[in-house]
Tab-separated table of C-alpha atoms and ligand atoms in Angstrom:
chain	number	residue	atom	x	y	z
Q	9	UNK	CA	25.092	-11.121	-10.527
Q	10	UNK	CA	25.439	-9.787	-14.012
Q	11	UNK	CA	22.075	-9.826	-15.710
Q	12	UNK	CA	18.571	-8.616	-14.830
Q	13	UNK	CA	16.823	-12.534	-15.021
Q	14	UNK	CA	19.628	-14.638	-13.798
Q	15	UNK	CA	18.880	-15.472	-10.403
Q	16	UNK	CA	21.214	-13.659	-7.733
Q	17	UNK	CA	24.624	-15.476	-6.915
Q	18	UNK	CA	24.473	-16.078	-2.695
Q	19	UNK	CA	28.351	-16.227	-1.156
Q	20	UNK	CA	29.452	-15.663	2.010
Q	21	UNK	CA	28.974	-12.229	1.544
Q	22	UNK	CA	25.699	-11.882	0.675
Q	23	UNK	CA	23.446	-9.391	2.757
Q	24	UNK	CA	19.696	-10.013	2.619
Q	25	UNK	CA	16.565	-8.675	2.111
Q	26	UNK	CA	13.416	-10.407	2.584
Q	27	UNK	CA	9.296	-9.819	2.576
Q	28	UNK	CA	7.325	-11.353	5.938
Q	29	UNK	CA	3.492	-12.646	4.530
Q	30	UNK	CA	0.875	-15.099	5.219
Q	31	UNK	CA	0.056	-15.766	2.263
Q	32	UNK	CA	3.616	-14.779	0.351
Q	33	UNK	CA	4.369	-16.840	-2.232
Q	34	UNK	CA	2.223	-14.631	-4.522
Q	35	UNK	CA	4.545	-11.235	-3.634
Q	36	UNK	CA	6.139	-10.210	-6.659
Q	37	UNK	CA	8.455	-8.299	-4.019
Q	38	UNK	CA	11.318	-10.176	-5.077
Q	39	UNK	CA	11.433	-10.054	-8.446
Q	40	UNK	CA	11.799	-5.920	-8.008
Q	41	UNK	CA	14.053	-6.006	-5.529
Q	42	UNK	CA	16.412	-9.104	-6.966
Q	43	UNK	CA	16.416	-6.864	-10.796
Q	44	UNK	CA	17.327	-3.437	-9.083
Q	45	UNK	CA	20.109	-5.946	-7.253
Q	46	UNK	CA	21.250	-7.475	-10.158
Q	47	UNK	CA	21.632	-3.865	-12.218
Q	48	UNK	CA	23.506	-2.138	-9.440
Q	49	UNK	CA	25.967	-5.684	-9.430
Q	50	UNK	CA	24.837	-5.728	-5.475
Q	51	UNK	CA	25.902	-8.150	-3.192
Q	52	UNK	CA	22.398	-8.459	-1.697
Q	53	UNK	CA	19.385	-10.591	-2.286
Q	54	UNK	CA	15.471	-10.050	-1.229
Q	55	UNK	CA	13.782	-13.574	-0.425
Q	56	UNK	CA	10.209	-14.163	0.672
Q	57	UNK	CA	8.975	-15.744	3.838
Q	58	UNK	CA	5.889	-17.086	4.613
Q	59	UNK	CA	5.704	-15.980	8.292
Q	60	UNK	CA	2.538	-16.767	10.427
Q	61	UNK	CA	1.080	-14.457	12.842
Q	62	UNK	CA	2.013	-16.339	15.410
Q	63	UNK	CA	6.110	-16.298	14.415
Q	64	UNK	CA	5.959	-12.789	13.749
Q	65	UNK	CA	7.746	-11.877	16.958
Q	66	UNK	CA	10.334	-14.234	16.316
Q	67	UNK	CA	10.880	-13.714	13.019
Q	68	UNK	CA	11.286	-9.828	14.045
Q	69	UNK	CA	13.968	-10.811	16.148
Q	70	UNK	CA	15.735	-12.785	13.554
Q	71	UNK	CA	16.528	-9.228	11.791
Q	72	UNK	CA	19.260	-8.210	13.840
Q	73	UNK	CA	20.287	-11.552	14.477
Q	74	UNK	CA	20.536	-12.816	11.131
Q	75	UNK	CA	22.052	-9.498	9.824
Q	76	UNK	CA	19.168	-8.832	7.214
Q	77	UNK	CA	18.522	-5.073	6.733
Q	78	UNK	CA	15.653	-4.991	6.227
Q	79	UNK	CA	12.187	-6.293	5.804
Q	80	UNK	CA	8.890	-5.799	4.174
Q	81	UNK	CA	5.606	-6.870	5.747
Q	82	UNK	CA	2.086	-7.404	4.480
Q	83	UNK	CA	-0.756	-9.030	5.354
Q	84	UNK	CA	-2.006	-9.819	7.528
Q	85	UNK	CA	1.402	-7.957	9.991
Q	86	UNK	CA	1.581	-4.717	9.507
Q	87	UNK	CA	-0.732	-3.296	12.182
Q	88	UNK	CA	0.934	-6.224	14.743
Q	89	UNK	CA	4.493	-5.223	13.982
Q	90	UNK	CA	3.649	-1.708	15.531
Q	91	UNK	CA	3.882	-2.755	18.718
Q	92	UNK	CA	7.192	-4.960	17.927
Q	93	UNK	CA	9.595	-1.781	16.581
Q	94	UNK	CA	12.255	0.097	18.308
Q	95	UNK	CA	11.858	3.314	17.178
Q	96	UNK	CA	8.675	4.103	14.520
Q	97	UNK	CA	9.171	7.071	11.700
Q	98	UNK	CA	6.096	9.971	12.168
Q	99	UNK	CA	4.579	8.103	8.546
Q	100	UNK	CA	4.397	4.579	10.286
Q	101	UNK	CA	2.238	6.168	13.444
Q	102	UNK	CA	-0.095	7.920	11.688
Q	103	UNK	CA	-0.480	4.728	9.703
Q	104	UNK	CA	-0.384	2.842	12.567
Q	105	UNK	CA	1.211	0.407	10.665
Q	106	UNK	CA	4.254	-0.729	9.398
Q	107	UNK	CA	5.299	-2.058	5.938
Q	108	UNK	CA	9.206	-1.693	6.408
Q	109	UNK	CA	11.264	-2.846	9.259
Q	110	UNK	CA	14.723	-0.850	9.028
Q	111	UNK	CA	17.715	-2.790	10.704
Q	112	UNK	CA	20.026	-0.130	11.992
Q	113	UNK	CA	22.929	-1.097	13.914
Q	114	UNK	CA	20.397	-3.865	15.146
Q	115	UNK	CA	17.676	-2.040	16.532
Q	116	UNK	CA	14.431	-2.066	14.366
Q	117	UNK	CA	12.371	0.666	13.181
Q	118	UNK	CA	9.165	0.779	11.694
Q	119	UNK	CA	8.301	2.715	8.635
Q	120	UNK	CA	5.629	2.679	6.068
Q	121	UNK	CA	5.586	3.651	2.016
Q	122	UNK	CA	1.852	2.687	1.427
Q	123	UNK	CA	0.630	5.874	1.668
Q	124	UNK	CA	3.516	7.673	-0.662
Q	125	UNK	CA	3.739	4.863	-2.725
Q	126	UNK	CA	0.222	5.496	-4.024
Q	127	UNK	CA	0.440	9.549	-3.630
Q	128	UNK	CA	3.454	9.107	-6.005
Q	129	UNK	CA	1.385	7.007	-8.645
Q	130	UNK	CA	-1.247	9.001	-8.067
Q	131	UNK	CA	0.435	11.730	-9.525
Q	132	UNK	CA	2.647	10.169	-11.736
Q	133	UNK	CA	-0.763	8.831	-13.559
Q	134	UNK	CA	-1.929	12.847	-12.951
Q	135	UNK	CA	-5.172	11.910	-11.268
Q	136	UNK	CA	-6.206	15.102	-9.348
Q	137	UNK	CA	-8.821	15.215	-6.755
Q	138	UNK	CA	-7.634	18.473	-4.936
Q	139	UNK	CA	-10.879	20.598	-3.430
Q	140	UNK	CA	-12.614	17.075	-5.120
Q	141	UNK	CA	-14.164	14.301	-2.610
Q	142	UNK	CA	-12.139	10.838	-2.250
Q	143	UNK	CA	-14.621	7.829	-1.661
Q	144	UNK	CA	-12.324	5.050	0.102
Q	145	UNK	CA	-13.518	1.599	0.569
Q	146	UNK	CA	-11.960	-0.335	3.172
Q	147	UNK	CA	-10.789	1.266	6.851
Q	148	UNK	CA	-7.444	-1.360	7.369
Q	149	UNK	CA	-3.873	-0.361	6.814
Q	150	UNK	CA	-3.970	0.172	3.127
Q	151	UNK	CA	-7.535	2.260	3.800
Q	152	UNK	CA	-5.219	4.426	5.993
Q	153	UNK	CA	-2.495	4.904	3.740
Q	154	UNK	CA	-5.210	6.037	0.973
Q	155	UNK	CA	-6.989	8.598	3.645
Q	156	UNK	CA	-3.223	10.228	4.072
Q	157	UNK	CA	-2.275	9.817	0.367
Q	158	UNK	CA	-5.544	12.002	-0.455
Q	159	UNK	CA	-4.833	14.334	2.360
Q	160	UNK	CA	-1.849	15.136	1.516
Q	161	UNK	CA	-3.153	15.121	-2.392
Q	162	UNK	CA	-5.344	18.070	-1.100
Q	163	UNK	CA	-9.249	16.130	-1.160
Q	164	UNK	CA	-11.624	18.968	0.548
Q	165	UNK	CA	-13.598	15.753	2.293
Q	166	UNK	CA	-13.168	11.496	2.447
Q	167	UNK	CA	-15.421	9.064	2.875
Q	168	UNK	CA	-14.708	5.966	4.139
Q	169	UNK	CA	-16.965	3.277	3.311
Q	170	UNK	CA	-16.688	-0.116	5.398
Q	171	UNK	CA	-18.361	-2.991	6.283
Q	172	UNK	CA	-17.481	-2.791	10.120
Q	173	UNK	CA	-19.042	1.196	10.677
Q	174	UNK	CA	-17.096	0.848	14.077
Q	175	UNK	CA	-13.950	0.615	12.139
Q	176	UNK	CA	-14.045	3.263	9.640
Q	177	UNK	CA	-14.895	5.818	12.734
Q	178	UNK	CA	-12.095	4.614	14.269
Q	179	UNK	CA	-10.072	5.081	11.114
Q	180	UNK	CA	-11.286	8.529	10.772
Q	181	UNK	CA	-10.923	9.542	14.756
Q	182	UNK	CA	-6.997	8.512	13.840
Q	183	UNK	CA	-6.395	11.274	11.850
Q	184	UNK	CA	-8.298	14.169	13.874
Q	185	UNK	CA	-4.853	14.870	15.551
Q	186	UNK	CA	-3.392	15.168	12.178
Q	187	UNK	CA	-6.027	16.997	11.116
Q	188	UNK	CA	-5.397	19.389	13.918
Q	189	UNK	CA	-1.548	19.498	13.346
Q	190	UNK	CA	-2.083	20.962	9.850
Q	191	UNK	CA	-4.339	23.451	11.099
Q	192	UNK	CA	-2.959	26.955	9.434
Q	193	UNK	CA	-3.982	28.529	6.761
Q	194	UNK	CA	-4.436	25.451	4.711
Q	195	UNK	CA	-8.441	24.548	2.925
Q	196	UNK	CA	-10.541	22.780	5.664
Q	197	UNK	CA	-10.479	18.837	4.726
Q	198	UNK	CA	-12.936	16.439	6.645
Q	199	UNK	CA	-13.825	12.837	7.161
Q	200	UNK	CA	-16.170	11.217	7.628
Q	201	UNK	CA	-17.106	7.026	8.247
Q	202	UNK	CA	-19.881	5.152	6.622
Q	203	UNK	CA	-21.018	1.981	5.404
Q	204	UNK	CA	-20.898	-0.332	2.552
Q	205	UNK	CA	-24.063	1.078	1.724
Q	206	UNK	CA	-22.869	4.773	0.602
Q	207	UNK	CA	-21.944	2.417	-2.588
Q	208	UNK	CA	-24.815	2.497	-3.938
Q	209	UNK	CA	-26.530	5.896	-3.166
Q	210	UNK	CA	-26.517	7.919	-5.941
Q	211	UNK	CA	-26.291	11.218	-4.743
Q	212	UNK	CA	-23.337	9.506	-2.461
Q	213	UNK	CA	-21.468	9.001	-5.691
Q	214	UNK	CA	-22.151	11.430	-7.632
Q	215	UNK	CA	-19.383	14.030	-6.884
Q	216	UNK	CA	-16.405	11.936	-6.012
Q	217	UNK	CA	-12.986	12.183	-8.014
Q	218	UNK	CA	-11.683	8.898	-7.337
Q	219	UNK	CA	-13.392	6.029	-5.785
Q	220	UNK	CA	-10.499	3.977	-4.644
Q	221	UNK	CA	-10.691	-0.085	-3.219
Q	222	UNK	CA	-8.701	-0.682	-0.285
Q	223	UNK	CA	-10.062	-4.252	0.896
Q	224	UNK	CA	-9.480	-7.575	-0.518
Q	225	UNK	CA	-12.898	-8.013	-2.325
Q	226	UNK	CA	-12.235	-9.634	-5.600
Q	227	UNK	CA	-8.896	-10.553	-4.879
Q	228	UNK	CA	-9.934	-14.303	-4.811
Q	229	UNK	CA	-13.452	-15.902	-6.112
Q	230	UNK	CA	-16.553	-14.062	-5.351
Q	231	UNK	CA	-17.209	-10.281	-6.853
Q	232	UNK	CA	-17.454	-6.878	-5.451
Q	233	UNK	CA	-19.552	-5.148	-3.509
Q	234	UNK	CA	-22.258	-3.415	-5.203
Q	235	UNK	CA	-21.630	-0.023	-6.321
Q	236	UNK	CA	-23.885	2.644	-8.461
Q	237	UNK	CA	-21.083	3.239	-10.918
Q	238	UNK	CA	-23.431	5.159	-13.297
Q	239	UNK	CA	-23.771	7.775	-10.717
Q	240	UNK	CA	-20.851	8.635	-10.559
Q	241	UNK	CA	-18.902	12.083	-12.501
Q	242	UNK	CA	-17.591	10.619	-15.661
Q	243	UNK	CA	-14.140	12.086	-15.074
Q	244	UNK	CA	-14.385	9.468	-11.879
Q	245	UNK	CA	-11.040	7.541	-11.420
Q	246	UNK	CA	-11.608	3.788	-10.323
Q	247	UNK	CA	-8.348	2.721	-8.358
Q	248	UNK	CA	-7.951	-0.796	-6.897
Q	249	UNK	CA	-4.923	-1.507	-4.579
Q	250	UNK	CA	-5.024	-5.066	-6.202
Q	251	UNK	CA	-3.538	-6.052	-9.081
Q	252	UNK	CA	-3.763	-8.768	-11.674
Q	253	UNK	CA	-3.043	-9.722	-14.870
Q	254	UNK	CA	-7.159	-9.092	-15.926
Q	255	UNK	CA	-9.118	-6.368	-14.885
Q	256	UNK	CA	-10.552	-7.002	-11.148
Q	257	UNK	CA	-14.100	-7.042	-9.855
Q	258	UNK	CA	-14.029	-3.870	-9.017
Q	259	UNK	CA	-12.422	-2.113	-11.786
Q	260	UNK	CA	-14.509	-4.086	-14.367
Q	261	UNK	CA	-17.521	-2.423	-14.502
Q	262	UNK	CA	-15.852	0.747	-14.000
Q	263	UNK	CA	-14.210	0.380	-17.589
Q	264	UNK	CA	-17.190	-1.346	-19.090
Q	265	UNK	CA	-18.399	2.536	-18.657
Q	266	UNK	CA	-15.591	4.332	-19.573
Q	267	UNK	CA	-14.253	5.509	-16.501
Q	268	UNK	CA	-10.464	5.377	-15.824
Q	269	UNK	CA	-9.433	2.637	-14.157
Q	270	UNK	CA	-6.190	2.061	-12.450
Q	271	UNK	CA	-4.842	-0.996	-10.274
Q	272	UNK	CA	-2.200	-1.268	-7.853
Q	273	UNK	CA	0.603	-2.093	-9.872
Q	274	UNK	CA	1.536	1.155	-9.950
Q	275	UNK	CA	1.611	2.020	-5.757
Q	276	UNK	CA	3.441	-1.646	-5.768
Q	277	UNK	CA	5.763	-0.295	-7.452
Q	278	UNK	CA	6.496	3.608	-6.025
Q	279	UNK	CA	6.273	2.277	-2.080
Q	280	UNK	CA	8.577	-0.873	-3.329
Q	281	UNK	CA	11.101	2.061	-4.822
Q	282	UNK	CA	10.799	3.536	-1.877
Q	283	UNK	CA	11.766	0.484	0.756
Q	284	UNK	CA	14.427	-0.160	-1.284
Q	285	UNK	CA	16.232	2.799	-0.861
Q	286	UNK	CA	15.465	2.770	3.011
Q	287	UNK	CA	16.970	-0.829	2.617
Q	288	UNK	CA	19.889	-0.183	0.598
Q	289	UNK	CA	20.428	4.033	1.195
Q	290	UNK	CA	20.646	4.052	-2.692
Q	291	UNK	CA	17.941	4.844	-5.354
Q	292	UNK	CA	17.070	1.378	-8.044
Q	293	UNK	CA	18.401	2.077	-11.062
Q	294	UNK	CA	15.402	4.118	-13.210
Q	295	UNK	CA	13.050	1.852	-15.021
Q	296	UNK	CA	14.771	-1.717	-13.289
Q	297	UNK	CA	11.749	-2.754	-11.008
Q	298	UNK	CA	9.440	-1.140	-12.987
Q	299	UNK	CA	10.516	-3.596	-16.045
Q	300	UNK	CA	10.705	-6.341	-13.466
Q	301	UNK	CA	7.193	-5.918	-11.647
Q	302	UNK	CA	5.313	-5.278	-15.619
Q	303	UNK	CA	7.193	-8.585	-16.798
Q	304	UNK	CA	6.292	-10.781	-13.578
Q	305	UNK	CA	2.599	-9.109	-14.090
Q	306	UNK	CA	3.074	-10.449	-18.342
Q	307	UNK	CA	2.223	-6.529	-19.352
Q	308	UNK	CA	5.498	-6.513	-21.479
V	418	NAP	P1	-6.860	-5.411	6.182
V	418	NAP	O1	-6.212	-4.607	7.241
V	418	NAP	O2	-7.081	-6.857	6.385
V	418	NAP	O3	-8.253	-4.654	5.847
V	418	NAP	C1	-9.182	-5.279	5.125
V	418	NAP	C2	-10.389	-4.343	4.914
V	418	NAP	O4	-11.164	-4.963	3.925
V	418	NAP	C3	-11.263	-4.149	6.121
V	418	NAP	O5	-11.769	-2.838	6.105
V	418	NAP	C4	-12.367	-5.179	5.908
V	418	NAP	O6	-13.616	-4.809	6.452
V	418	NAP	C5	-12.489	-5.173	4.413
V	418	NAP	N1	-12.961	-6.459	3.909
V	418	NAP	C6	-12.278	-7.635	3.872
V	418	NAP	N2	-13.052	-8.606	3.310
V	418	NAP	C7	-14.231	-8.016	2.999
V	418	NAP	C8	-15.433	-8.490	2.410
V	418	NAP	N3	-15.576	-9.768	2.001
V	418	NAP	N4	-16.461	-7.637	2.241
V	418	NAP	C9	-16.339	-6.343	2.632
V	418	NAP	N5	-15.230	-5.832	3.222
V	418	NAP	C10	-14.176	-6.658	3.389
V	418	NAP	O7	-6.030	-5.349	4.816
V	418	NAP	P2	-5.107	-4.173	4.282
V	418	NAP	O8	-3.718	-4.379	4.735
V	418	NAP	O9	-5.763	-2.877	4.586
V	418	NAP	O10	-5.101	-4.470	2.704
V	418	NAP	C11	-6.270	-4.363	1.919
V	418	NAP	C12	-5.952	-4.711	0.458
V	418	NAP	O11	-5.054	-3.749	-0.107
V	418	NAP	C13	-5.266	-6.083	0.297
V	418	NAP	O12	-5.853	-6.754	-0.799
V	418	NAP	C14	-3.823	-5.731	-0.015
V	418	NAP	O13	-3.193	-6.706	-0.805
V	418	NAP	C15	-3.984	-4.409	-0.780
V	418	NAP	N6	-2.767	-3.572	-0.707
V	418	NAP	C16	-2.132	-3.261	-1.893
V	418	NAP	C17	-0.982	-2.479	-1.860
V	418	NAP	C18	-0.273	-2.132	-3.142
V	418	NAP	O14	0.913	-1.751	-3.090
V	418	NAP	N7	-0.916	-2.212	-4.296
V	418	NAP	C19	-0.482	-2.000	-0.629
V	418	NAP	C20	-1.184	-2.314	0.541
V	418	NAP	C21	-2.321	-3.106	0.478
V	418	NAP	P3	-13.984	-5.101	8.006
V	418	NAP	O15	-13.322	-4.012	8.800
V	418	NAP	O16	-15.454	-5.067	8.044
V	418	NAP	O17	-13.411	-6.476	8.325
């Protein structure tokens, strides 16, 4: 492997890396991974594999015994592949999910970088929205990893706004023990479950900092739900966890006002960073999967 776009070299040698999806071939996974492998002159390649829920287990299994080591997850497997790991890091069960299965020595353990993926591009992108109130839309893994993320970002309150009510309280019951664990001397934070309908109450949304999309509305045809964007502050940030080459449903109307809007290129990015070095137990090279994930997006 000696440049950035040639396609990695397999030999006999070759230790993989792989992604686990159903739908996959859209992950742009692999073209991060494969650049930071090609810059570091790693023997090691990251492929994609569309695995159905029903081969999850097996492909699980095939970590250890194909020697990969490690693998990504997403949707619709990283709340199933709890139950599947050895050992899970304190991240993955407040989560209760897992986006990166760890092989060590053959035994599998669960891990997630969702949440400090987006905390890191969060902050990298200097959004603030400490003492400020998080609106979160959505109450599945990636909801979770954006209630933690603004936790740990210091929001005084969250709001999750679902579809299924049910869900979002059960979301925000999750995190009461973490709540609790904080404890201390640290600023009260609370949260709190509602529905889709919170979207478009004004007084709802007219405090929040960030209003941020964790579902998959917009991600193929059909729009977003509504949403009283004119009510809300006008130093509101609009983050969507999805990312395209146009601006999405959701963040649309957000920048046909002039609020910031911000997909999820950027958390794509920071929790990929992340896996990797949990993969490899060295850093990518600065600036190597960010080049690769902006080129495969055709932003440079
Ligand atoms: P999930 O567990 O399947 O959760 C989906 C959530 O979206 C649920 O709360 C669901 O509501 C809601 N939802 C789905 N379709 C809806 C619709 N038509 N109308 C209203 N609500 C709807 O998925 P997830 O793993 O949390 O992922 C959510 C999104 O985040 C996905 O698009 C994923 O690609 C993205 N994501 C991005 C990154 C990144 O790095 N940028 C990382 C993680 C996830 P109900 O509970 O009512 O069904």
């Amino acid at each position: 492997m000696t440049s950035m776009d040639s396609a990695p070299a397999l030999s006999g040698h070759t230790l993989l890396t792989a992604v686990y999806g159903d739908p996959v071939m859209h992950s742009l996974s692999p073209a991060m991974h494969n650049a930071a492998y090609a810059a570091l002159a790693m023997e090691r390649a990251y492929a994609a594999f569309h695995v159905t829920p029903e081969h999850l287990r097996e492909a699980l299994r095939a970590i250890p015994a194909l020697g990969f080591l490690g693998v990504n997850l997403t949707v619709p497997h990283k709340e199933r592949a709890l139950r599947m790991m050895a050992h899970l890091s304190a991240e993955a069960r407040v989560l209760r999910a897992v986006n990166c299965v760890i092989n060590r020595n053959g035994v599998l353990h669960g891990d997630n970088t969702d949440a400090r993926g987006l905390e890191a591009d969060l902050r990298a992108q200097q959004v603030t929205i400490e003492g400020r109130l998080a609106v979160i839309i959505g109450a599945g893994g990636a909801a979770s990893s954006a209630v933690l993320a603004s936790l740990r970002l210091g929001a005084a309150r969250i709001v999750i706004c679902n579809r299924t009510v049910a869900r979002a309280n059960r979301l925000a019951r999750g995190f009461a023990h973490y709540l609790g664990e904080r404890g201390g001397g640290r600023p009260r934070q609370t949260i709190e479950a509602r529905g889709l309908d919170t979207l478009v109450n004004a007084t709802s949304m007219s405090t929040p900092a960030i209003v941020i999309n964790a579902t998959p509305m917009g991600l193929k045809t059909g729009g977003f739900a509504p949403l009283s964007y004119d009510a809300t502050p006008s130093e509101c940030v609009f983050y969507d966890m999805i990312y395209a080459r146009e601006a999405t449903p959701f963040l649309a109307p957000s920048i046909a006002i002039r609020r910031r809007a911000i997909d999820g290129a950027g958390m794509l990015l920071n929790q990929g960073m992340l896996a990797f070095e949990l993969f490899n137990g060295v850093a990518s090279p600065p600036g190597v999967m960010r080049t690769a994930l902006m080129s495969a997006l055709g932003r440079i």
